[in-house]
mmCIF file of C-alpha atoms and ligand atoms in Angstrom:
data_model
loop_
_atom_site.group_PDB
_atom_site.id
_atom_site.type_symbol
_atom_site.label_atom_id
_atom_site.label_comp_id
_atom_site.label_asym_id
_atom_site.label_seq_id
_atom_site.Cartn_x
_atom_site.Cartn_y
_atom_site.Cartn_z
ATOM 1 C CA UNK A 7 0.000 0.000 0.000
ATOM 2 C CA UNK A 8 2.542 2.522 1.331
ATOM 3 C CA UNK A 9 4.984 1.983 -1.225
ATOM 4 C CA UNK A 10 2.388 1.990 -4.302
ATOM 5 C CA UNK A 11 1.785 5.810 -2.795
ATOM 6 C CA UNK A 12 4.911 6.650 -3.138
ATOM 7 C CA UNK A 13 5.720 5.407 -6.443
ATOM 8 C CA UNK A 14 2.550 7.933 -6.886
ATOM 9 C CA UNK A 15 3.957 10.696 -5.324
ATOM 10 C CA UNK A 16 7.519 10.086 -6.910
ATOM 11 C CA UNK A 17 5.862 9.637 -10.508
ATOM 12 C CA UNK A 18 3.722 12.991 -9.692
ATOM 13 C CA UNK A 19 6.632 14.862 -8.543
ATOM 14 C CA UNK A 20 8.375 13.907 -11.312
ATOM 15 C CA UNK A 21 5.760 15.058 -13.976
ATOM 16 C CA UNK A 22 5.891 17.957 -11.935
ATOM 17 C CA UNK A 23 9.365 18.875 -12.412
ATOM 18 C CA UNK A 24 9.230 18.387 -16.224
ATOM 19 C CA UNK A 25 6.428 20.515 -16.770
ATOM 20 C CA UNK A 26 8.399 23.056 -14.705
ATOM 21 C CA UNK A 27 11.544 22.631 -16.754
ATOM 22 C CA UNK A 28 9.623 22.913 -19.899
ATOM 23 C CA UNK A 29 8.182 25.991 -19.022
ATOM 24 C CA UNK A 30 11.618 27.281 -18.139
ATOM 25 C CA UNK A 31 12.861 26.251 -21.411
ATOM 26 C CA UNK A 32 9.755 27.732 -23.148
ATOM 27 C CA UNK A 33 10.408 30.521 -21.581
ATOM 28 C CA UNK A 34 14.373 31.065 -21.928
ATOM 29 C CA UNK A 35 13.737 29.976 -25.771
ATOM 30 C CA UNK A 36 11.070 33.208 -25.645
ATOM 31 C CA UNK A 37 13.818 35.684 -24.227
ATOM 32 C CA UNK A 38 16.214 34.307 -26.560
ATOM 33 C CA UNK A 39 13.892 35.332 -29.581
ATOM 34 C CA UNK A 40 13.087 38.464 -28.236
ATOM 35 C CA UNK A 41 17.140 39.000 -27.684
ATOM 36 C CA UNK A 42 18.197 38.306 -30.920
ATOM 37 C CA UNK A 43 15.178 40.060 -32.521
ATOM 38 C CA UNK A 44 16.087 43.077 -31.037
ATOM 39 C CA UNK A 45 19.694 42.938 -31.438
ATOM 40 C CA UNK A 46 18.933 43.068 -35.110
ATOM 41 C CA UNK A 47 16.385 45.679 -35.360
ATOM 42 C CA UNK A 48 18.767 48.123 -32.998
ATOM 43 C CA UNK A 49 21.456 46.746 -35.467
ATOM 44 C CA UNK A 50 19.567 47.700 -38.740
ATOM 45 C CA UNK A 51 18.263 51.511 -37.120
ATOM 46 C CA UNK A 52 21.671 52.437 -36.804
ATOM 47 C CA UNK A 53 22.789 51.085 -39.833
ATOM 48 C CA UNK A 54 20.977 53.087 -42.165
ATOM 49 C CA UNK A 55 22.068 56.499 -40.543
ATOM 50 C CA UNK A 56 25.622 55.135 -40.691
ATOM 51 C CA UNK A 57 25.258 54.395 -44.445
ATOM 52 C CA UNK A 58 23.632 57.838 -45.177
ATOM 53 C CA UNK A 59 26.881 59.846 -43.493
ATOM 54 C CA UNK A 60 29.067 57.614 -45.335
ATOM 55 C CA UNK A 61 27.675 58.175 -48.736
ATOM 56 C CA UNK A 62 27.414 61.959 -48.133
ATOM 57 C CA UNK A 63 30.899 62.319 -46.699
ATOM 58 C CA UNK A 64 32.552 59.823 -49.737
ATOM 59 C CA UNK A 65 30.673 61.478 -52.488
ATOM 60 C CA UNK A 66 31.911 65.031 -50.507
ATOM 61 C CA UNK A 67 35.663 63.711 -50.151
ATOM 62 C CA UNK A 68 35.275 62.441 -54.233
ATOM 63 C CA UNK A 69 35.287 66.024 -55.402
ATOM 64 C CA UNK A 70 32.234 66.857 -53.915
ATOM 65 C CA UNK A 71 33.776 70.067 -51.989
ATOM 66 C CA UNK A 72 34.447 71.947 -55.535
ATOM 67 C CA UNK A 73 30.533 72.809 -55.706
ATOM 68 C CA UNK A 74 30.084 75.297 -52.957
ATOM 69 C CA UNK A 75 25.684 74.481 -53.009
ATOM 70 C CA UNK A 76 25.881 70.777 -53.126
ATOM 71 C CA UNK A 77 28.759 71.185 -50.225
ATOM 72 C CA UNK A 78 26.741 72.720 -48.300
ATOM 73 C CA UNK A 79 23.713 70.246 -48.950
ATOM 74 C CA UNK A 80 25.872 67.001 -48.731
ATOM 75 C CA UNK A 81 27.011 68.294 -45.335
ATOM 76 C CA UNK A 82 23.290 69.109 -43.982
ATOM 77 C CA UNK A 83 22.517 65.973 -45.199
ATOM 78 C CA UNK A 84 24.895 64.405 -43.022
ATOM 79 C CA UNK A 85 24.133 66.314 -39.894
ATOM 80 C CA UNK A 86 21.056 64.849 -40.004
ATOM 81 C CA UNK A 87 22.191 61.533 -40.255
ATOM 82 C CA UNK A 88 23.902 62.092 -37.066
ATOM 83 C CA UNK A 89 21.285 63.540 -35.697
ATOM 84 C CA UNK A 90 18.865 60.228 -35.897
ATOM 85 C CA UNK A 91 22.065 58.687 -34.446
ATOM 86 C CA UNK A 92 21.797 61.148 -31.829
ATOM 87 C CA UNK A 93 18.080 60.243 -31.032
ATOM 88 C CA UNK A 94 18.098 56.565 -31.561
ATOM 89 C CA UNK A 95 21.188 56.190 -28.812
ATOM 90 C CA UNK A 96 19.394 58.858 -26.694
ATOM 91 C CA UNK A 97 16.344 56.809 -26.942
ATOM 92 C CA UNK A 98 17.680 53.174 -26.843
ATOM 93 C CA UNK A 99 19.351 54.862 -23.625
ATOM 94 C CA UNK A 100 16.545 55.668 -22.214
ATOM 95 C CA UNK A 101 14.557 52.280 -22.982
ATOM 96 C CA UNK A 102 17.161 50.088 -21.052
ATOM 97 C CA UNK A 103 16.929 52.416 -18.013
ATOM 98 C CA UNK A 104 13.410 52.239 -18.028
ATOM 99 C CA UNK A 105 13.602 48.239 -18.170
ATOM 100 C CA UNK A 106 16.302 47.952 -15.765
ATOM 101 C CA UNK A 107 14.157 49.478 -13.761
ATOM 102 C CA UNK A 108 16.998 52.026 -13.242
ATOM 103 C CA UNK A 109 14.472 54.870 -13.531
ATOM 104 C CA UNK A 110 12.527 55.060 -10.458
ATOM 105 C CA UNK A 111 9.478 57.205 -10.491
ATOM 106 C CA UNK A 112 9.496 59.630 -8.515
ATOM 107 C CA UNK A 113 6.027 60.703 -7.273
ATOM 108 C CA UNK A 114 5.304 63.937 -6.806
ATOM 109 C CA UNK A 115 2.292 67.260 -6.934
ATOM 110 C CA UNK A 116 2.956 69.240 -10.091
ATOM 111 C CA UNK A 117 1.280 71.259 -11.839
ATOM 112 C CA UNK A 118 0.233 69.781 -15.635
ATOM 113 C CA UNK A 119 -0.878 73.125 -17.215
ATOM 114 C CA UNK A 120 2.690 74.288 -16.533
ATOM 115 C CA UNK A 121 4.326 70.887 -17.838
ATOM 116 C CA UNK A 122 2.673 71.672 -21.024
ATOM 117 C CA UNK A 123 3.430 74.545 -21.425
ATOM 118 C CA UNK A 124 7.496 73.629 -20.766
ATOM 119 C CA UNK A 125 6.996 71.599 -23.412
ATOM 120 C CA UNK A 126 5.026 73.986 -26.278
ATOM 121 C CA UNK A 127 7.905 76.337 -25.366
ATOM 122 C CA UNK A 128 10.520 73.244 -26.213
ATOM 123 C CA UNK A 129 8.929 72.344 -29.199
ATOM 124 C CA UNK A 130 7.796 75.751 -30.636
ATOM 125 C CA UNK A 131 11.385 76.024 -33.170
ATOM 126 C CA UNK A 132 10.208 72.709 -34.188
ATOM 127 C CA UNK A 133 6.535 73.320 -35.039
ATOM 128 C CA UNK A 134 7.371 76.502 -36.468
ATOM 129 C CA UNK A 135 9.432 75.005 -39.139
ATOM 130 C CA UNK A 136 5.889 73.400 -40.742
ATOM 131 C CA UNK A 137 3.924 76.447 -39.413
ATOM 132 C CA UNK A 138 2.077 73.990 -37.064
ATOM 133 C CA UNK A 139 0.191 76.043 -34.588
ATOM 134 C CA UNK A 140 0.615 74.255 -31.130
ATOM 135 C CA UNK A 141 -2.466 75.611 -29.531
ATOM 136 C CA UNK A 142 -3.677 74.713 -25.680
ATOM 137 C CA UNK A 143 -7.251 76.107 -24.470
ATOM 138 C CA UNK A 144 -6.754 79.009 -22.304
ATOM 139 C CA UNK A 145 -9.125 78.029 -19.892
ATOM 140 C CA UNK A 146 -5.980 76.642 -18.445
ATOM 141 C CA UNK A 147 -4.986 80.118 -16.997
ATOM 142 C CA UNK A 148 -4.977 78.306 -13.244
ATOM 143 C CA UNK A 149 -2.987 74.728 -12.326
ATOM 144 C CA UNK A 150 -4.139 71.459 -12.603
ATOM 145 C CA UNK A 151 -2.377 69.711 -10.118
ATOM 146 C CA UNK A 152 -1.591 65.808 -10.283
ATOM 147 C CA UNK A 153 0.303 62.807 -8.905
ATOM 148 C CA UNK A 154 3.138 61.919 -10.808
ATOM 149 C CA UNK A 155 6.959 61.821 -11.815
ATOM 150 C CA UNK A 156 6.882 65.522 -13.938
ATOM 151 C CA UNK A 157 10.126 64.825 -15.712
ATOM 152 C CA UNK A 158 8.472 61.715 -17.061
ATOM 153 C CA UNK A 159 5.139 62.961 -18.052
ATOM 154 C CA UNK A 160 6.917 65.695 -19.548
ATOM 155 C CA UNK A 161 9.021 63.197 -21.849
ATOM 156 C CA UNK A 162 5.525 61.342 -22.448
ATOM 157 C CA UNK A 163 4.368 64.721 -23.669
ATOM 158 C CA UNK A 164 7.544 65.579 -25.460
ATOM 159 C CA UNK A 165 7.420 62.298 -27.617
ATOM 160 C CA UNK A 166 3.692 62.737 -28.105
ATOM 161 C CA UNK A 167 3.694 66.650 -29.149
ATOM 162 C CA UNK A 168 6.794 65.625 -31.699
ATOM 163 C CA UNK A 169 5.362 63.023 -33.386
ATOM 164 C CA UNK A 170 2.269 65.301 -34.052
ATOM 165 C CA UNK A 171 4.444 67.658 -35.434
ATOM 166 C CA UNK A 172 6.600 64.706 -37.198
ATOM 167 C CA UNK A 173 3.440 62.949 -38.981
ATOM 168 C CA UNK A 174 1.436 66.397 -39.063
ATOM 169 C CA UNK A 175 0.590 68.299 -42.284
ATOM 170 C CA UNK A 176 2.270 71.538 -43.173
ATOM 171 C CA UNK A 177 0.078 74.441 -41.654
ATOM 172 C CA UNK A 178 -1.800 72.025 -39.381
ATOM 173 C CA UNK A 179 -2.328 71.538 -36.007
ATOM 174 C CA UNK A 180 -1.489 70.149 -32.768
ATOM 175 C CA UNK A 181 -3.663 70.866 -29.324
ATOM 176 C CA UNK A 182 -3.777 69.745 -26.162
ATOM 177 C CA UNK A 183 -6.203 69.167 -23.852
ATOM 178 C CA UNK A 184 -6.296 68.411 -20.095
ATOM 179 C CA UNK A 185 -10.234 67.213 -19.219
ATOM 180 C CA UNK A 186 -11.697 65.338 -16.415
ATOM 181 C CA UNK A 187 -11.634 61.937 -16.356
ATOM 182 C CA UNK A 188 -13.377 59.454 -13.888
ATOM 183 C CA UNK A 189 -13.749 61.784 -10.245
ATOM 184 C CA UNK A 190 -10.047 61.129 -9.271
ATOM 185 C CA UNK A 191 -8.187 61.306 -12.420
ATOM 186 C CA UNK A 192 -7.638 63.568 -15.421
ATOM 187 C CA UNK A 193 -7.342 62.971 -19.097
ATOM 188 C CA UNK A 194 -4.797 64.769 -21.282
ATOM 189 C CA UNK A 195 -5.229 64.345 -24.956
ATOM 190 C CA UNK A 196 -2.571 65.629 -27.568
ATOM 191 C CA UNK A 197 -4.602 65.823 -31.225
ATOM 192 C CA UNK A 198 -3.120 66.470 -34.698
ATOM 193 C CA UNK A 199 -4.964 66.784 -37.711
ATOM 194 C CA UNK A 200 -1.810 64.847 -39.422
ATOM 195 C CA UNK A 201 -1.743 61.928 -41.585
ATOM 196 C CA UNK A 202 -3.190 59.568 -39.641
ATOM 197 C CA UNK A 203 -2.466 55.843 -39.240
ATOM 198 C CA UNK A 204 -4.121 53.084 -40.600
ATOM 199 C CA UNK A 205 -6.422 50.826 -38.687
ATOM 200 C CA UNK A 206 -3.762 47.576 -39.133
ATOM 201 C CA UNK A 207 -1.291 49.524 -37.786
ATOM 202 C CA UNK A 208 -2.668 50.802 -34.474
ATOM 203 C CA UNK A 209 -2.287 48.085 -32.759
ATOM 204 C CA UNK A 210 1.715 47.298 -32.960
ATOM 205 C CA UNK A 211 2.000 51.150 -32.547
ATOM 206 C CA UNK A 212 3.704 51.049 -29.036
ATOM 207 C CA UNK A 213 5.799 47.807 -30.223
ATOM 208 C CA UNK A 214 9.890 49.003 -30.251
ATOM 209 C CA UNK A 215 11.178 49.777 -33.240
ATOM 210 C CA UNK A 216 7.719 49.964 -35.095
ATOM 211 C CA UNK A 217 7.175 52.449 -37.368
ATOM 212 C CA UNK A 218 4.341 52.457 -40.331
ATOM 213 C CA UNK A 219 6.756 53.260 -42.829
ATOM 214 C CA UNK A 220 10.091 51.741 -43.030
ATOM 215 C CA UNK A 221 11.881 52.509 -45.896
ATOM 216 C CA UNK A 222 15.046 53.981 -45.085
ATOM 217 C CA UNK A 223 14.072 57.189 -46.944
ATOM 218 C CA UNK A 224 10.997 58.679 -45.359
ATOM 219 C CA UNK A 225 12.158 62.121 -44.422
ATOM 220 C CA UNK A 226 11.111 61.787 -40.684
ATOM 221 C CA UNK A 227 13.842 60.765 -38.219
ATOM 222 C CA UNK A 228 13.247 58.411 -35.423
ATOM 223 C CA UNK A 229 14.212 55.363 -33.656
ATOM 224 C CA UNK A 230 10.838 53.768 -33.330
ATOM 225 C CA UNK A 231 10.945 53.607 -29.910
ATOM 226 C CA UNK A 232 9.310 56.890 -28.888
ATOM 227 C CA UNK A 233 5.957 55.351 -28.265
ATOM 228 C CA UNK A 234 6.960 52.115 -26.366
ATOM 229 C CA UNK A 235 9.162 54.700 -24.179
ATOM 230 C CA UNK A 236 6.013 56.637 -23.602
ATOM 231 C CA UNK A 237 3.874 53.472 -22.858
ATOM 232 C CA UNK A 238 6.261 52.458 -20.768
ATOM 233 C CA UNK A 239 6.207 55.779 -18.009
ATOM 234 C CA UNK A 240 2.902 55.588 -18.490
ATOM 235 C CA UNK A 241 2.424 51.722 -17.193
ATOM 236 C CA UNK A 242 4.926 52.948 -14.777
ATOM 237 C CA UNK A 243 2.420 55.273 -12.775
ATOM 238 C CA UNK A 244 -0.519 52.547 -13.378
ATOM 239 C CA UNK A 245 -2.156 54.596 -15.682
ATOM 240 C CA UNK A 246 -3.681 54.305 -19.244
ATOM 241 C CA UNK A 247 -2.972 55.005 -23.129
ATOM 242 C CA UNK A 248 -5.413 55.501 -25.509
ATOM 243 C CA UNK A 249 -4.761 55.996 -29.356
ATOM 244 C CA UNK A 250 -7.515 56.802 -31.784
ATOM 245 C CA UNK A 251 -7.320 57.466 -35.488
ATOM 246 C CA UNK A 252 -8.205 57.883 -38.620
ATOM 247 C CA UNK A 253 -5.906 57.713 -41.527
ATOM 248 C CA UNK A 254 -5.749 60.853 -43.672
ATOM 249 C CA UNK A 255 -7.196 63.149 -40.745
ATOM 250 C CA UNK A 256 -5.218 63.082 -37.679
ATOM 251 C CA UNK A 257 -4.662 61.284 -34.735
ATOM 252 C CA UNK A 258 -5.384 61.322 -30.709
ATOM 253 C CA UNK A 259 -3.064 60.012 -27.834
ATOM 254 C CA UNK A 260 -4.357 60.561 -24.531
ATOM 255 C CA UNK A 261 -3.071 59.262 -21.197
ATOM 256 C CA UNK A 262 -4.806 59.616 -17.951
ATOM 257 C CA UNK A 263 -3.045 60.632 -14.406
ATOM 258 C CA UNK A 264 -3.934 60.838 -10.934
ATOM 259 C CA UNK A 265 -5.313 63.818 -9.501
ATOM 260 C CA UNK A 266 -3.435 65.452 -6.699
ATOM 261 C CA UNK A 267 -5.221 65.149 -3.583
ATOM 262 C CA UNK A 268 -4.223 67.609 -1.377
HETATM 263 P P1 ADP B 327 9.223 57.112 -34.411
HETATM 264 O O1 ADP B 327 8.432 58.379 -34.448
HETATM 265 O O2 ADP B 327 10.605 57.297 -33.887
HETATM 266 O O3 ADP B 327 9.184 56.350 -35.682
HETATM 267 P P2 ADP B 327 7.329 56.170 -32.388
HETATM 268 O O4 ADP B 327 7.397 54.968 -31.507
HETATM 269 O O5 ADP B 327 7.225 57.496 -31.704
HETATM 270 O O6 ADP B 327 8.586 56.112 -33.341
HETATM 271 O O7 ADP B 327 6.093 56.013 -33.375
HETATM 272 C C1 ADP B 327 5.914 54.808 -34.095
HETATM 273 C C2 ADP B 327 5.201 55.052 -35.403
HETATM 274 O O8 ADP B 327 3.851 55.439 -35.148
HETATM 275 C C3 ADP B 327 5.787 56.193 -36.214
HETATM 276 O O9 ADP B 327 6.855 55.761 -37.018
HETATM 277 C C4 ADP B 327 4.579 56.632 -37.040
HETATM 278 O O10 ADP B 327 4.473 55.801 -38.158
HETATM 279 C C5 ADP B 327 3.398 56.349 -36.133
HETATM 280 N N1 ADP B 327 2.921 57.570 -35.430
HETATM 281 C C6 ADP B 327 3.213 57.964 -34.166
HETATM 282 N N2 ADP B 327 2.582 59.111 -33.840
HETATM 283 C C7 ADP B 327 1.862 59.475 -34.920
HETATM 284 C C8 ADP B 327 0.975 60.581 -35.228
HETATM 285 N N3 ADP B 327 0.712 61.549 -34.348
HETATM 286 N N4 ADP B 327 0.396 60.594 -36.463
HETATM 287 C C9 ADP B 327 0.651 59.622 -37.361
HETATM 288 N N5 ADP B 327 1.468 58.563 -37.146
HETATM 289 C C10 ADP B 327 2.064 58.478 -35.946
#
């Protein structure tokens, strides 16, 4: 009797311990994927930067120089090259702090009407270039206070308001919105009346390294990993993002946050 209940319990245990193993293998052969995978797309975003300098700068150093307008071009041309180097490190940076948990939030009262306002005043250069009014409902004129980490928020905001400028039409525009949400939260929405993204799309949006279009020569700079940054801060303070759009009209991110209760 006794030992037929053991061999039970032994052969249980047993099973037991396989499942368990395969599970660590399933998951080890997951991470493994999602190493390699990544390896190879941070590989391939810097490599097409890389290639764009080097052609510039060869076709300068071939006799280039002589022609004092397409000197002048080559070299802008390969400023901005560096640039997207600039922003993918800067970002990819930023991503393994933020998974290495390396980033603490820091919770504190702030005031959101004055975050986005920091921000307009970072990004105004930038919008002006396209003549893309950056407009923000003056009802605002007194604080809305909330619970958060404001140098985060204010990179959420930073990523969102530059993408709308990014993937917004010439002469378009970009506003911002802070609204009441459910009685202990707010909403802030940041709309463009930009391109727009395609329904298939939407949902791999926040995925790093996506980006709708991919060929190496859409004019727009970026490491594709603006929006999985911003999900990221957001998940961070255990709040929401919410994405709605319609290709060829614009687009709407909004996030919510906690309202300071003072
Ligand atoms: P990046 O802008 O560096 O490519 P993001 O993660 O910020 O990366 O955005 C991913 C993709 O989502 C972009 O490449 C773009 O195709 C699309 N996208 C993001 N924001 C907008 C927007 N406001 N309007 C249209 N498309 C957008």
């Amino acid at each position: 009797q006794s030992v037929t209940t053991d061999m039970e319990t032994l052969t249980r245990e047993v099973k037991k311990f396989a499942t368990d193993k395969k599970l660590e293998i399933e998951t080890l052969k997951v991470r493994e994927e999602y190493r390699r995978e990544f390896l190879g797309n941070v590989s391939h975003e810097l490599k097409t930067p890389l290639f764009t300098v080097q052609g510039y700068l060869s076709t300068l150093i071939d006799g280039g120089m002589k022609d004092k307008t397409i000197r002048k071009k080559y070299l802008e041309r390969a400023e901005k090259g560096v640039e997207r180097l600039i922003y993918i490190v800067q970002d990819l940076d930023m991503m393994a702090k933020l998974e290495n948990g390396e980033l603490n939030t820091e919770f504190a009262k702030f005031d959101m009407v004055e975050t986005v306002q920091n921000v307009f005043d970072m990004l105004e250069m930038e919008a002006s270039k396209k003549d893309i009014m950056l407009l923000f409902d003056r009802k605002y004129n007194k604080p809305v206070y909330v619970f958060g980490d404001q140098e985060k928020i204010e990179q959420v905001l930073m990523n969102l308001i530059m993408n709308s400028i990014k993937y917004g039409k010439e002469k378009g525009s970009t506003e911002v919105a802070i609204e009441d949400f459910v009685s202990n939260k707010v909403i802030v929405r940041v709309t463009d009346n930009g391109e727009g993204i395609e329904k298939q799309n939407i949902p791999r949006l926040f995925e790093r390294f996506f980006r709708v279009d991919k060929s190496g020569s859409r004019k727009e700079g970026g490491s594709g990993l603006g929006l999985s940054i911003v999900k990221h801060i957001i998940e961070a303070h255990n709040e929401k993002i919410y994405v709605e759009s319609e290709f060829g009209k614009g687009s709407e991110f909004s996030f919510t946050l906690g309202k300071f209760k003072g």
